[in-house]
Amino acid sequence: MGWRRLATCIAAAALAGPAAAPAAQPRLVPAPRVDFLTKRLYDIGVADPDRDGRQDIFTTNHKFRSVFLRNHGGRFENAINEVGLGPDSRFPGLDLMRPPADTSAPGVYVWPSDEPGDAGRLHVASTGITVGGRVRLMTRKLAVRSQRSASAMLGRDENGRPYADFTIAPGGEVVVASNGLADLPIQFELDESGPGAVTGDEIHVGSEGVSPESPLFQIMLRDRHGIAFADVAGNREQDAFVVTGGLGGGIASPLFLGAVRDQLLVAGAGPGGGYGDEIVASGVVKGRCRGRSVSYADADGRGNLDLLTTCEGGPPQMYAQTLRGGFVGVVGPPVVGRAFRWAPLGGGRPTLLASTRRGLESWKLDRGGWDRVATLRSVREVEQIALGDFDNSGALDAVVTGADGLTLLGNRGGRLRPVRSRLGLPGDAAAASFVDYDNDGRLDVSLAPQGIYRWDRRRDRFRRTGALTMRRTGYAIVQWMDYDNDGRRDPLIAASAREFSPSAHVIRKRNVTRAGHWLEIDLTGSSRNREAIGASVRARLGRGRAVTQWVGQNDDSRHSQGHYRLYFGLGGKRVVRRLIVRWPGGGETRLRRVRGDRILRISRAGRRIVPPRAGRSAAR
């Protein structure tokens, strides 16, 4: 059956009953203002790590200040330092890379800088006291850029690593520069006795002037690329795995091997009940991996989470979950690619989609080994993969963007094939996302920069609305989340000229479109996969109408993971006749006569429905 004929049949079935609601033109209004930090913004994502039913927002910005925007009923506040999700929880404000606003109090001030003409430099300045000591770096090179009322001497330790010994008079400063401030630890050994002695209270680090516990301390910036949220420590709240870069490839040098690590930030393990880094005990060893993205999946179909970190220029690394918060390295897929995404295309175990020079490859784990099950050679140089059942066939489809343009892919028997006409979508886009913005039960497509394309039931194709268009962009992340829990998903878009642009801009809108009825679901799975990653939910509405969603399909971050909510547009129906949950690892939960216009949490353990702890539902 051809795609046009298939789409016609589906549309006819959808229109057969009174449940169909008229399609509505998108109506988007300004959302409450949020202060995003967009310097070197690399990824933007959605998560609910404390499971309060309110979806939060996070970014990764390489070594620069990122955000974790906690959702307070539709109002967002940056809480990255309060929860300990910053790159160095001991010194919040370090990643702003500027001195404190007030340096008048007697003491020594330490900060890295990235201002024009001062990028990659480390400042040590003194006010009112004389200070002496040593700063030790793990880089190949170190240079003294300037010294005022100070003296500095360079040397190398027994491991061949450079250091600078210095003495700074009151009002003086030493500035050093190296090629590794972003990724490697910097060790300070300030004098604790003698004429240049200081105490920890006299030392002020970063833009917030935080004092270390003693004059012997370490600071570290991190080149963060992706974050994956999931409860791997068994504490019910989600932990955060952070994947970092690798010194532009220098991580493979024996001089640096082991010095650059990823992070496993465990909820409740840090000071004050915040996040604490447990990467050393986790069993995850970064090695030579120049980390690019990170994700969890139930790769072997047994119900436990597996961790995948992708590596620039090399195959991904794979870890199987063992004990709580512990992993063991296993054989990863032998494929070098640019973009990766897990997709439950059918047949039990999820498929790992990988964009390679040969095309879009599909890999599956089978009996401990990896098999390449398909290669779509007509789709090359893919940069981003979005997932959704656009034809309501009960199988997951995709739309991909990249250097070769935009391609709509239909699922035929568990394998993706191009839909030749693209059903009205343009031939190029920087990013894409499936979304049912008006809750009519059919997925629409949101593109950057072209805006929203609505599924036209009468013409059996997508049709441009003209809404949410933007300036031409070369790199974008398009997300849709229901930030105010009113049943309508709201756009969240980050766009820039290119992938590594110095700055980006973020677009947030509130969706107030006249929409149909709806149902949103948060699943709670087993203790080894509390997010129920890999589960599917099928909502049967009657007269052959059904809508299917898979956990994770609505997460369109480039390099991160955390958006696990499922969204169902019900059109004119107020009640779902039957709801079927298929859990990862096997098992089903079936519910009848489920009322819509609310947010449900379905738990596998108790097979019961409970409302989210916080959040607000609204019926129209």
mmCIF file of C-alpha atoms in Angstrom, residues 216-492:
data_model
loop_
_atom_site.group_PDB
_atom_site.id
_atom_site.type_symbol
_atom_site.label_atom_id
_atom_site.label_comp_id
_atom_site.label_asym_id
_atom_site.label_seq_id
_atom_site.Cartn_x
_atom_site.Cartn_y
_atom_site.Cartn_z
ATOM 1 C CA LEU A 216 45.352 23.346 49.604
ATOM 2 C CA PHE A 217 42.466 23.073 47.172
ATOM 3 C CA GLN A 218 41.539 22.170 43.608
ATOM 4 C CA ILE A 219 39.230 23.781 41.057
ATOM 5 C CA MET A 220 37.900 22.348 37.804
ATOM 6 C CA LEU A 221 35.855 23.527 34.870
ATOM 7 C CA ARG A 222 34.232 20.868 32.683
ATOM 8 C CA ASP A 223 33.454 20.721 28.974
ATOM 9 C CA ARG A 224 29.892 19.461 29.407
ATOM 10 C CA HIS A 225 28.076 18.135 26.336
ATOM 11 C CA GLY A 226 25.120 16.041 27.497
ATOM 12 C CA ILE A 227 23.150 15.046 30.614
ATOM 13 C CA ALA A 228 20.949 11.966 31.062
ATOM 14 C CA PHE A 229 18.504 11.835 33.979
ATOM 15 C CA ALA A 230 17.427 8.501 35.503
ATOM 16 C CA ASP A 231 17.235 6.905 38.945
ATOM 17 C CA VAL A 232 20.225 4.558 38.932
ATOM 18 C CA ALA A 233 21.039 4.802 42.659
ATOM 19 C CA GLY A 234 17.641 3.594 43.842
ATOM 20 C CA ASN A 235 16.754 6.751 45.768
ATOM 21 C CA ARG A 236 13.568 7.395 43.727
ATOM 22 C CA GLU A 237 14.755 10.797 42.550
ATOM 23 C CA GLN A 238 16.601 10.919 39.255
ATOM 24 C CA ASP A 239 20.378 11.015 39.150
ATOM 25 C CA ALA A 240 22.279 12.887 36.430
ATOM 26 C CA PHE A 241 25.001 11.379 34.268
ATOM 27 C CA VAL A 242 27.091 14.138 32.649
ATOM 28 C CA VAL A 243 29.259 13.345 29.630
ATOM 29 C CA THR A 244 32.178 15.673 28.928
ATOM 30 C CA GLY A 245 34.559 16.303 26.042
ATOM 31 C CA GLY A 246 38.152 15.203 25.818
ATOM 32 C CA LEU A 247 40.668 18.021 25.321
ATOM 33 C CA GLY A 248 40.054 18.137 21.592
ATOM 34 C CA GLY A 249 41.448 14.609 21.305
ATOM 35 C CA GLY A 250 44.312 15.166 23.759
ATOM 36 C CA ILE A 251 42.552 12.923 26.277
ATOM 37 C CA ALA A 252 44.307 9.943 24.640
ATOM 38 C CA SER A 253 47.730 11.252 25.684
ATOM 39 C CA PRO A 254 49.351 9.316 28.566
ATOM 40 C CA LEU A 255 49.895 12.689 30.221
ATOM 41 C CA PHE A 256 46.141 13.254 30.581
ATOM 42 C CA LEU A 257 44.643 9.745 30.557
ATOM 43 C CA GLY A 258 42.435 9.371 33.613
ATOM 44 C CA ALA A 259 42.500 13.070 34.502
ATOM 45 C CA VAL A 260 39.296 13.887 32.586
ATOM 46 C CA ARG A 261 36.164 12.149 33.893
ATOM 47 C CA ASP A 262 32.474 12.143 33.279
ATOM 48 C CA GLN A 263 30.171 12.702 36.263
ATOM 49 C CA LEU A 264 27.500 10.595 37.937
ATOM 50 C CA LEU A 265 25.671 13.105 40.092
ATOM 51 C CA VAL A 266 23.587 11.135 42.587
ATOM 52 C CA ALA A 267 20.595 12.852 44.185
ATOM 53 C CA GLY A 268 20.991 13.238 47.938
ATOM 54 C CA ALA A 269 24.693 12.333 47.969
ATOM 55 C CA GLY A 270 25.958 15.916 48.080
ATOM 56 C CA PRO A 271 26.111 18.623 50.745
ATOM 57 C CA GLY A 272 22.714 19.617 52.054
ATOM 58 C CA GLY A 273 20.992 16.752 50.282
ATOM 59 C CA GLY A 274 21.936 17.978 46.806
ATOM 60 C CA TYR A 275 23.756 16.107 44.089
ATOM 61 C CA GLY A 276 27.113 14.466 44.806
ATOM 62 C CA ASP A 277 29.557 13.042 42.273
ATOM 63 C CA GLU A 278 29.839 9.246 42.556
ATOM 64 C CA ILE A 279 31.619 8.568 39.254
ATOM 65 C CA VAL A 280 34.638 6.904 40.908
ATOM 66 C CA ALA A 281 32.477 4.262 42.583
ATOM 67 C CA SER A 282 30.168 3.793 39.579
ATOM 68 C CA GLY A 283 32.467 1.599 37.498
ATOM 69 C CA VAL A 284 32.248 3.940 34.496
ATOM 70 C CA VAL A 285 35.714 4.655 33.100
ATOM 71 C CA LYS A 286 35.954 7.387 30.496
ATOM 72 C CA GLY A 287 39.289 6.361 29.059
ATOM 73 C CA ARG A 288 39.874 7.915 25.634
ATOM 74 C CA CYS A 289 36.247 8.801 24.908
ATOM 75 C CA ARG A 290 35.697 12.380 23.737
ATOM 76 C CA GLY A 291 32.142 12.389 25.040
ATOM 77 C CA ARG A 292 29.417 13.832 22.850
ATOM 78 C CA SER A 293 26.025 12.484 23.994
ATOM 79 C CA VAL A 294 24.597 10.188 26.669
ATOM 80 C CA SER A 295 21.418 8.125 26.939
ATOM 81 C CA TYR A 296 19.819 5.205 28.754
ATOM 82 C CA ALA A 297 17.946 2.286 27.188
ATOM 83 C CA ASP A 298 16.923 -1.266 27.953
ATOM 84 C CA ALA A 299 19.186 -2.523 25.172
ATOM 85 C CA ASP A 300 18.829 -6.245 25.885
ATOM 86 C CA GLY A 301 15.101 -6.162 26.687
ATOM 87 C CA ARG A 302 15.526 -7.557 30.205
ATOM 88 C CA GLY A 303 14.091 -4.569 32.052
ATOM 89 C CA ASN A 304 17.337 -3.005 33.355
ATOM 90 C CA LEU A 305 18.875 0.248 32.182
ATOM 91 C CA ASP A 306 22.002 0.308 30.032
ATOM 92 C CA LEU A 307 24.112 3.444 29.633
ATOM 93 C CA LEU A 308 25.440 4.588 26.257
ATOM 94 C CA THR A 309 27.973 7.394 25.872
ATOM 95 C CA THR A 310 28.962 8.364 22.348
ATOM 96 C CA CYS A 311 32.515 9.374 21.495
ATOM 97 C CA GLU A 312 33.727 11.828 18.855
ATOM 98 C CA GLY A 313 35.658 9.910 16.200
ATOM 99 C CA GLY A 314 35.179 6.516 17.866
ATOM 100 C CA PRO A 315 32.527 3.892 18.679
ATOM 101 C CA PRO A 316 30.212 4.431 21.665
ATOM 102 C CA GLN A 317 30.901 3.060 25.124
ATOM 103 C CA MET A 318 28.297 0.807 26.731
ATOM 104 C CA TYR A 319 27.692 0.004 30.402
ATOM 105 C CA ALA A 320 25.202 -2.418 31.931
ATOM 106 C CA GLN A 321 23.572 -1.580 35.254
ATOM 107 C CA THR A 322 24.546 -3.962 38.061
ATOM 108 C CA LEU A 323 24.250 -2.773 41.648
ATOM 109 C CA ARG A 324 22.474 0.415 42.666
ATOM 110 C CA GLY A 325 24.521 3.210 41.162
ATOM 111 C CA GLY A 326 26.962 0.726 39.674
ATOM 112 C CA PHE A 327 27.765 -0.292 36.107
ATOM 113 C CA VAL A 328 30.032 -2.730 34.325
ATOM 114 C CA GLY A 329 31.507 -2.135 30.895
ATOM 115 C CA VAL A 330 30.070 -4.314 28.108
ATOM 116 C CA VAL A 331 30.586 -4.536 24.364
ATOM 117 C CA GLY A 332 29.245 -1.456 22.625
ATOM 118 C CA PRO A 333 28.031 -1.153 19.034
ATOM 119 C CA PRO A 334 30.984 -1.178 16.596
ATOM 120 C CA VAL A 335 29.891 1.915 14.719
ATOM 121 C CA VAL A 336 31.391 5.384 14.392
ATOM 122 C CA GLY A 337 28.700 7.975 13.820
ATOM 123 C CA ARG A 338 27.679 11.552 14.340
ATOM 124 C CA ALA A 339 24.091 11.293 15.601
ATOM 125 C CA PHE A 340 22.614 8.441 17.650
ATOM 126 C CA ARG A 341 19.128 7.731 18.969
ATOM 127 C CA TRP A 342 17.339 4.791 20.560
ATOM 128 C CA ALA A 343 14.078 3.945 18.802
ATOM 129 C CA PRO A 344 11.617 1.134 19.678
ATOM 130 C CA LEU A 345 10.816 0.333 16.053
ATOM 131 C CA GLY A 346 9.390 -3.118 16.816
ATOM 132 C CA GLY A 347 10.548 -6.609 17.658
ATOM 133 C CA GLY A 348 11.137 -6.261 21.404
ATOM 134 C CA ARG A 349 14.613 -4.814 21.844
ATOM 135 C CA PRO A 350 15.116 -1.142 20.925
ATOM 136 C CA THR A 351 16.985 -0.163 17.786
ATOM 137 C CA LEU A 352 19.979 2.137 17.966
ATOM 138 C CA LEU A 353 19.905 4.521 15.000
ATOM 139 C CA ALA A 354 23.361 5.773 14.015
ATOM 140 C CA SER A 355 24.190 8.361 11.376
ATOM 141 C CA THR A 356 27.358 7.305 9.519
ATOM 142 C CA ARG A 357 29.080 8.077 6.255
ATOM 143 C CA ARG A 358 27.369 5.046 4.733
ATOM 144 C CA GLY A 359 23.914 6.224 5.725
ATOM 145 C CA LEU A 360 21.472 5.829 8.602
ATOM 146 C CA GLU A 361 22.306 2.493 10.214
ATOM 147 C CA SER A 362 20.087 0.420 12.528
ATOM 148 C CA TRP A 363 21.767 -1.710 15.211
ATOM 149 C CA LYS A 364 20.345 -4.186 17.736
ATOM 150 C CA LEU A 365 21.829 -6.076 20.638
ATOM 151 C CA ASP A 366 21.233 -9.807 20.276
ATOM 152 C CA ARG A 367 22.646 -12.493 22.603
ATOM 153 C CA GLY A 368 25.458 -10.295 23.804
ATOM 154 C CA GLY A 369 26.526 -9.124 20.351
ATOM 155 C CA TRP A 370 25.551 -6.280 18.068
ATOM 156 C CA ASP A 371 23.960 -6.795 14.651
ATOM 157 C CA ARG A 372 23.548 -4.174 11.951
ATOM 158 C CA VAL A 373 20.030 -4.924 10.766
ATOM 159 C CA ALA A 374 19.680 -2.215 8.133
ATOM 160 C CA THR A 375 21.480 0.646 6.388
ATOM 161 C CA LEU A 376 19.484 3.407 4.756
ATOM 162 C CA ARG A 377 22.033 4.646 2.217
ATOM 163 C CA SER A 378 19.773 7.366 0.799
ATOM 164 C CA VAL A 379 19.933 9.280 4.100
ATOM 165 C CA ARG A 380 23.453 10.466 4.933
ATOM 166 C CA GLU A 381 25.051 13.020 7.242
ATOM 167 C CA VAL A 382 22.069 13.094 9.599
ATOM 168 C CA GLU A 383 22.464 15.601 12.437
ATOM 169 C CA GLN A 384 19.207 15.088 14.337
ATOM 170 C CA ILE A 385 16.551 12.356 14.619
ATOM 171 C CA ALA A 386 12.988 13.027 15.816
ATOM 172 C CA LEU A 387 10.519 10.234 16.567
ATOM 173 C CA GLY A 388 6.736 9.931 16.420
ATOM 174 C CA ASP A 389 3.887 7.809 14.993
ATOM 175 C CA PHE A 390 2.762 10.426 12.474
ATOM 176 C CA ASP A 391 0.330 8.106 10.643
ATOM 177 C CA ASN A 392 -1.180 6.532 13.805
ATOM 178 C CA SER A 393 -0.270 3.054 12.544
ATOM 179 C CA GLY A 394 0.955 1.910 15.948
ATOM 180 C CA ALA A 395 4.589 1.899 14.788
ATOM 181 C CA LEU A 396 7.191 4.568 15.458
ATOM 182 C CA ASP A 397 8.265 6.742 12.501
ATOM 183 C CA ALA A 398 10.985 9.382 12.238
ATOM 184 C CA VAL A 399 11.974 12.634 10.614
ATOM 185 C CA VAL A 400 15.684 13.369 10.207
ATOM 186 C CA THR A 401 17.577 16.545 9.393
ATOM 187 C CA GLY A 402 21.153 17.130 8.331
ATOM 188 C CA ALA A 403 23.475 18.190 5.550
ATOM 189 C CA ASP A 404 21.424 16.232 2.985
ATOM 190 C CA GLY A 405 18.200 17.957 4.015
ATOM 191 C CA LEU A 406 15.016 16.782 5.713
ATOM 192 C CA THR A 407 13.621 13.270 5.213
ATOM 193 C CA LEU A 408 10.390 11.781 6.531
ATOM 194 C CA LEU A 409 10.816 8.083 7.360
ATOM 195 C CA GLY A 410 7.932 5.631 7.690
ATOM 196 C CA ASN A 411 8.129 2.410 9.685
ATOM 197 C CA ARG A 412 7.518 -0.691 7.573
ATOM 198 C CA GLY A 413 7.838 -3.895 9.524
ATOM 199 C CA GLY A 414 10.341 -2.438 11.987
ATOM 200 C CA ARG A 415 12.518 -0.760 9.334
ATOM 201 C CA LEU A 416 12.508 2.880 8.331
ATOM 202 C CA ARG A 417 11.959 3.841 4.693
ATOM 203 C CA PRO A 418 11.770 7.316 3.106
ATOM 204 C CA VAL A 419 8.336 8.718 2.364
ATOM 205 C CA ARG A 420 9.078 10.047 -1.098
ATOM 206 C CA SER A 421 6.801 13.058 -1.155
ATOM 207 C CA ARG A 422 7.591 14.039 2.470
ATOM 208 C CA LEU A 423 3.818 14.683 2.590
ATOM 209 C CA GLY A 424 4.217 18.433 2.226
ATOM 210 C CA LEU A 425 7.236 18.989 4.456
ATOM 211 C CA PRO A 426 10.088 21.140 3.068
ATOM 212 C CA GLY A 427 13.345 19.642 1.829
ATOM 213 C CA ASP A 428 15.561 21.226 4.467
ATOM 214 C CA ALA A 429 15.511 22.195 8.141
ATOM 215 C CA ALA A 430 17.978 22.686 10.983
ATOM 216 C CA ALA A 431 15.872 20.728 13.499
ATOM 217 C CA ALA A 432 12.510 18.980 13.767
ATOM 218 C CA SER A 433 10.090 17.699 16.383
ATOM 219 C CA PHE A 434 6.760 15.861 16.247
ATOM 220 C CA VAL A 435 4.010 17.491 18.323
ATOM 221 C CA ASP A 436 0.223 17.405 18.467
ATOM 222 C CA TYR A 437 -0.041 21.091 19.311
ATOM 223 C CA ASP A 438 -3.869 21.215 19.080
ATOM 224 C CA ASN A 439 -4.634 17.788 20.630
ATOM 225 C CA ASP A 440 -6.639 16.578 17.625
ATOM 226 C CA GLY A 441 -5.011 13.140 17.821
ATOM 227 C CA ARG A 442 -2.651 13.560 14.856
ATOM 228 C CA LEU A 443 0.991 14.572 15.112
ATOM 229 C CA ASP A 444 2.121 17.798 13.521
ATOM 230 C CA VAL A 445 5.743 18.765 12.811
ATOM 231 C CA SER A 446 7.637 21.729 14.255
ATOM 232 C CA LEU A 447 10.695 22.812 12.261
ATOM 233 C CA ALA A 448 13.456 25.353 12.737
ATOM 234 C CA PRO A 449 13.410 27.826 11.093
ATOM 235 C CA GLN A 450 10.242 27.154 9.039
ATOM 236 C CA GLY A 451 7.830 26.856 11.963
ATOM 237 C CA ILE A 452 4.832 24.560 12.468
ATOM 238 C CA TYR A 453 3.431 22.242 9.799
ATOM 239 C CA ARG A 454 -0.069 21.026 10.694
ATOM 240 C CA TRP A 455 -1.444 17.683 9.563
ATOM 241 C CA ASP A 456 -4.259 18.504 7.136
ATOM 242 C CA ARG A 457 -6.897 15.772 7.416
ATOM 243 C CA ARG A 458 -8.623 16.715 4.169
ATOM 244 C CA ARG A 459 -5.471 16.742 2.024
ATOM 245 C CA ASP A 460 -3.671 13.905 3.835
ATOM 246 C CA ARG A 461 -0.455 15.857 4.143
ATOM 247 C CA PHE A 462 1.314 18.441 6.274
ATOM 248 C CA ARG A 463 0.504 22.074 5.650
ATOM 249 C CA ARG A 464 2.534 25.087 6.676
ATOM 250 C CA THR A 465 0.852 27.335 9.241
ATOM 251 C CA GLY A 466 3.313 30.242 9.260
ATOM 252 C CA ALA A 467 3.486 30.074 13.060
ATOM 253 C CA LEU A 468 6.775 29.980 14.975
ATOM 254 C CA THR A 469 8.948 30.894 12.007
ATOM 255 C CA MET A 470 12.338 32.398 12.766
ATOM 256 C CA ARG A 471 15.456 33.755 11.165
ATOM 257 C CA ARG A 472 17.591 31.393 9.162
ATOM 258 C CA THR A 473 19.565 29.187 11.514
ATOM 259 C CA GLY A 474 22.194 26.528 11.034
ATOM 260 C CA TYR A 475 21.825 24.738 14.376
ATOM 261 C CA ALA A 476 18.768 24.309 16.567
ATOM 262 C CA ILE A 477 17.096 22.158 19.199
ATOM 263 C CA VAL A 478 13.282 22.056 19.065
ATOM 264 C CA GLN A 479 11.445 20.794 22.159
ATOM 265 C CA TRP A 480 7.780 20.856 23.113
ATOM 266 C CA MET A 481 6.854 20.515 26.797
ATOM 267 C CA ASP A 482 3.747 21.258 28.832
ATOM 268 C CA TYR A 483 5.415 23.583 31.312
ATOM 269 C CA ASP A 484 2.186 24.850 32.915
ATOM 270 C CA ASN A 485 0.334 21.495 32.998
ATOM 271 C CA ASP A 486 -2.693 22.812 31.119
ATOM 272 C CA GLY A 487 -2.705 19.983 28.575
ATOM 273 C CA ARG A 488 -1.189 21.910 25.684
ATOM 274 C CA ARG A 489 2.477 21.481 24.847
ATOM 275 C CA ASP A 490 4.550 24.647 24.692
ATOM 276 C CA PRO A 491 7.576 25.251 22.418
ATOM 277 C CA LEU A 492 11.131 25.549 23.706
#
